[in-house]
């Protein structure tokens, strides 16, 4: 207690008391969903190629190189192998941009360009910026 009689309560705790007092919180999982709502399932799982296509579209919308930008990222990921001195997020990005780290079947012939960019990055150090300038 402080000298004015108010308890020392942490701000996060007092916010919790406030939220509990003014809003009714769910008591179990059925409060989150309507009983007649069913989940839609996707017939095919999202593949690495789908991720690359999404990144291409996003890159084009933002005014960058689109496919060339993704191909360059793949090439550069192959150009600079990861070692133990790199961080967690760098490992994630390196895994995403390494198409040979999975054995997913290619859905479209143009997806072979991703594999070609990876192989170019492995065999020729420093050439990615010239191969994929945009």
GROMACS .gro file of C-alpha atoms in nm:
model
  134
    1UNK     CA    1   0.000   0.000   0.000
    2UNK     CA    2   0.115   0.350  -0.071
    3UNK     CA    3   0.077   0.636   0.169
    4UNK     CA    4  -0.252   0.748   0.007
    5UNK     CA    5  -0.407   0.401   0.051
    6UNK     CA    6  -0.399   0.284  -0.312
    7UNK     CA    7  -0.246  -0.054  -0.386
    8UNK     CA    8   0.057  -0.076  -0.609
    9UNK     CA    9  -0.087  -0.267  -0.904
   10UNK     CA   10   0.105  -0.317  -1.225
   11UNK     CA   11  -0.050  -0.137  -1.524
   12UNK     CA   12  -0.100  -0.463  -1.714
   13UNK     CA   13  -0.292  -0.610  -1.420
   14UNK     CA   14  -0.516  -0.307  -1.384
   15UNK     CA   15  -0.587  -0.313  -1.758
   16UNK     CA   16  -0.691  -0.677  -1.722
   17UNK     CA   17  -0.933  -0.590  -1.441
   18UNK     CA   18  -1.074  -0.307  -1.652
   19UNK     CA   19  -1.126  -0.530  -1.957
   20UNK     CA   20  -1.286  -0.804  -1.748
   21UNK     CA   21  -1.524  -0.557  -1.587
   22UNK     CA   22  -1.649  -0.391  -1.904
   23UNK     CA   23  -1.639  -0.669  -2.162
   24UNK     CA   24  -1.775  -1.020  -2.137
   25UNK     CA   25  -1.495  -1.257  -2.226
   26UNK     CA   26  -1.560  -1.602  -2.373
   27UNK     CA   27  -1.570  -1.886  -2.124
   28UNK     CA   28  -1.493  -2.170  -2.368
   29UNK     CA   29  -1.407  -2.239  -2.733
   30UNK     CA   30  -1.767  -2.262  -2.853
   31UNK     CA   31  -1.808  -1.891  -2.776
   32UNK     CA   32  -1.573  -1.813  -3.065
   33UNK     CA   33  -1.765  -1.986  -3.344
   34UNK     CA   34  -2.121  -2.006  -3.460
   35UNK     CA   35  -2.250  -2.367  -3.452
   36UNK     CA   36  -2.364  -2.356  -3.818
   37UNK     CA   37  -2.032  -2.229  -3.955
   38UNK     CA   38  -1.801  -2.488  -4.106
   39UNK     CA   39  -1.443  -2.442  -4.213
   40UNK     CA   40  -1.355  -2.442  -4.579
   41UNK     CA   41  -1.070  -2.672  -4.662
   42UNK     CA   42  -0.825  -2.611  -4.943
   43UNK     CA   43  -0.797  -2.896  -5.189
   44UNK     CA   44  -0.424  -2.846  -5.247
   45UNK     CA   45  -0.167  -2.737  -4.990
   46UNK     CA   46   0.024  -2.413  -5.042
   47UNK     CA   47   0.356  -2.491  -5.207
   48UNK     CA   48   0.682  -2.303  -5.235
   49UNK     CA   49   0.588  -2.216  -5.595
   50UNK     CA   50   0.266  -2.052  -5.471
   51UNK     CA   51   0.469  -1.845  -5.226
   52UNK     CA   52   0.705  -1.735  -5.504
   53UNK     CA   53   0.410  -1.635  -5.726
   54UNK     CA   54   0.255  -1.436  -5.440
   55UNK     CA   55   0.585  -1.259  -5.373
   56UNK     CA   56   0.612  -1.176  -5.745
   57UNK     CA   57   0.266  -1.020  -5.752
   58UNK     CA   58   0.333  -0.823  -5.434
   59UNK     CA   59   0.664  -0.701  -5.574
   60UNK     CA   60   0.496  -0.586  -5.895
   61UNK     CA   61   0.225  -0.402  -5.703
   62UNK     CA   62   0.491  -0.218  -5.502
   63UNK     CA   63   0.672  -0.115  -5.820
   64UNK     CA   64   0.968  -0.352  -5.794
   65UNK     CA   65   1.088  -0.613  -6.041
   66UNK     CA   66   0.826  -0.881  -5.982
   67UNK     CA   67   0.960  -1.214  -6.103
   68UNK     CA   68   1.312  -1.076  -6.154
   69UNK     CA   69   1.318  -0.965  -5.789
   70UNK     CA   70   1.223  -1.311  -5.662
   71UNK     CA   71   1.470  -1.481  -5.898
   72UNK     CA   72   1.747  -1.252  -5.774
   73UNK     CA   73   1.662  -1.332  -5.410
   74UNK     CA   74   1.682  -1.704  -5.490
   75UNK     CA   75   2.010  -1.656  -5.675
   76UNK     CA   76   2.162  -1.455  -5.387
   77UNK     CA   77   2.047  -1.709  -5.129
   78UNK     CA   78   2.238  -1.976  -5.323
   79UNK     CA   79   2.534  -1.742  -5.375
   80UNK     CA   80   2.595  -1.694  -5.003
   81UNK     CA   81   2.557  -2.017  -4.807
   82UNK     CA   82   2.440  -1.985  -4.450
   83UNK     CA   83   2.667  -2.074  -4.159
   84UNK     CA   84   2.642  -2.095  -3.781
   85UNK     CA   85   2.702  -1.720  -3.734
   86UNK     CA   86   2.371  -1.622  -3.892
   87UNK     CA   87   2.050  -1.558  -3.702
   88UNK     CA   88   1.717  -1.733  -3.689
   89UNK     CA   89   1.533  -1.504  -3.933
   90UNK     CA   90   1.815  -1.523  -4.184
   91UNK     CA   91   1.786  -1.902  -4.172
   92UNK     CA   92   1.411  -1.876  -4.237
   93UNK     CA   93   1.458  -1.643  -4.535
   94UNK     CA   94   1.739  -1.858  -4.669
   95UNK     CA   95   1.518  -2.168  -4.648
   96UNK     CA   96   1.228  -1.993  -4.821
   97UNK     CA   97   1.450  -1.873  -5.106
   98UNK     CA   98   1.621  -2.210  -5.156
   99UNK     CA   99   1.393  -2.405  -5.391
  100UNK     CA  100   1.605  -2.719  -5.364
  101UNK     CA  101   1.532  -2.747  -4.991
  102UNK     CA  102   1.203  -2.916  -5.080
  103UNK     CA  103   1.096  -3.195  -5.311
  104UNK     CA  104   0.768  -3.041  -5.425
  105UNK     CA  105   0.672  -3.116  -5.782
  106UNK     CA  106   0.683  -2.831  -6.028
  107UNK     CA  107   0.332  -2.725  -6.127
  108UNK     CA  108   0.420  -2.504  -6.422
  109UNK     CA  109   0.708  -2.509  -6.670
  110UNK     CA  110   0.800  -2.151  -6.574
  111UNK     CA  111   0.873  -2.271  -6.219
  112UNK     CA  112   1.195  -2.419  -6.358
  113UNK     CA  113   1.330  -2.063  -6.363
  114UNK     CA  114   1.345  -2.070  -5.983
  115UNK     CA  115   1.564  -2.379  -5.990
  116UNK     CA  116   1.780  -2.226  -6.266
  117UNK     CA  117   1.829  -1.909  -6.059
  118UNK     CA  118   1.936  -2.123  -5.763
  119UNK     CA  119   2.188  -2.318  -5.973
  120UNK     CA  120   2.327  -1.995  -6.126
  121UNK     CA  121   2.381  -1.854  -5.778
  122UNK     CA  122   2.569  -2.164  -5.668
  123UNK     CA  123   2.807  -2.182  -5.961
  124UNK     CA  124   2.890  -1.817  -6.025
  125UNK     CA  125   2.971  -1.598  -5.727
  126UNK     CA  126   2.876  -1.233  -5.765
  127UNK     CA  127   2.680  -1.263  -6.089
  128UNK     CA  128   2.325  -1.246  -5.949
  129UNK     CA  129   2.308  -0.868  -5.970
  130UNK     CA  130   2.403  -0.890  -6.340
  131UNK     CA  131   2.174  -1.181  -6.423
  132UNK     CA  132   1.873  -1.026  -6.249
  133UNK     CA  133   1.937  -0.648  -6.250
  134UNK     CA  134   1.589  -0.531  -6.153
   0.00000   0.00000   0.00000
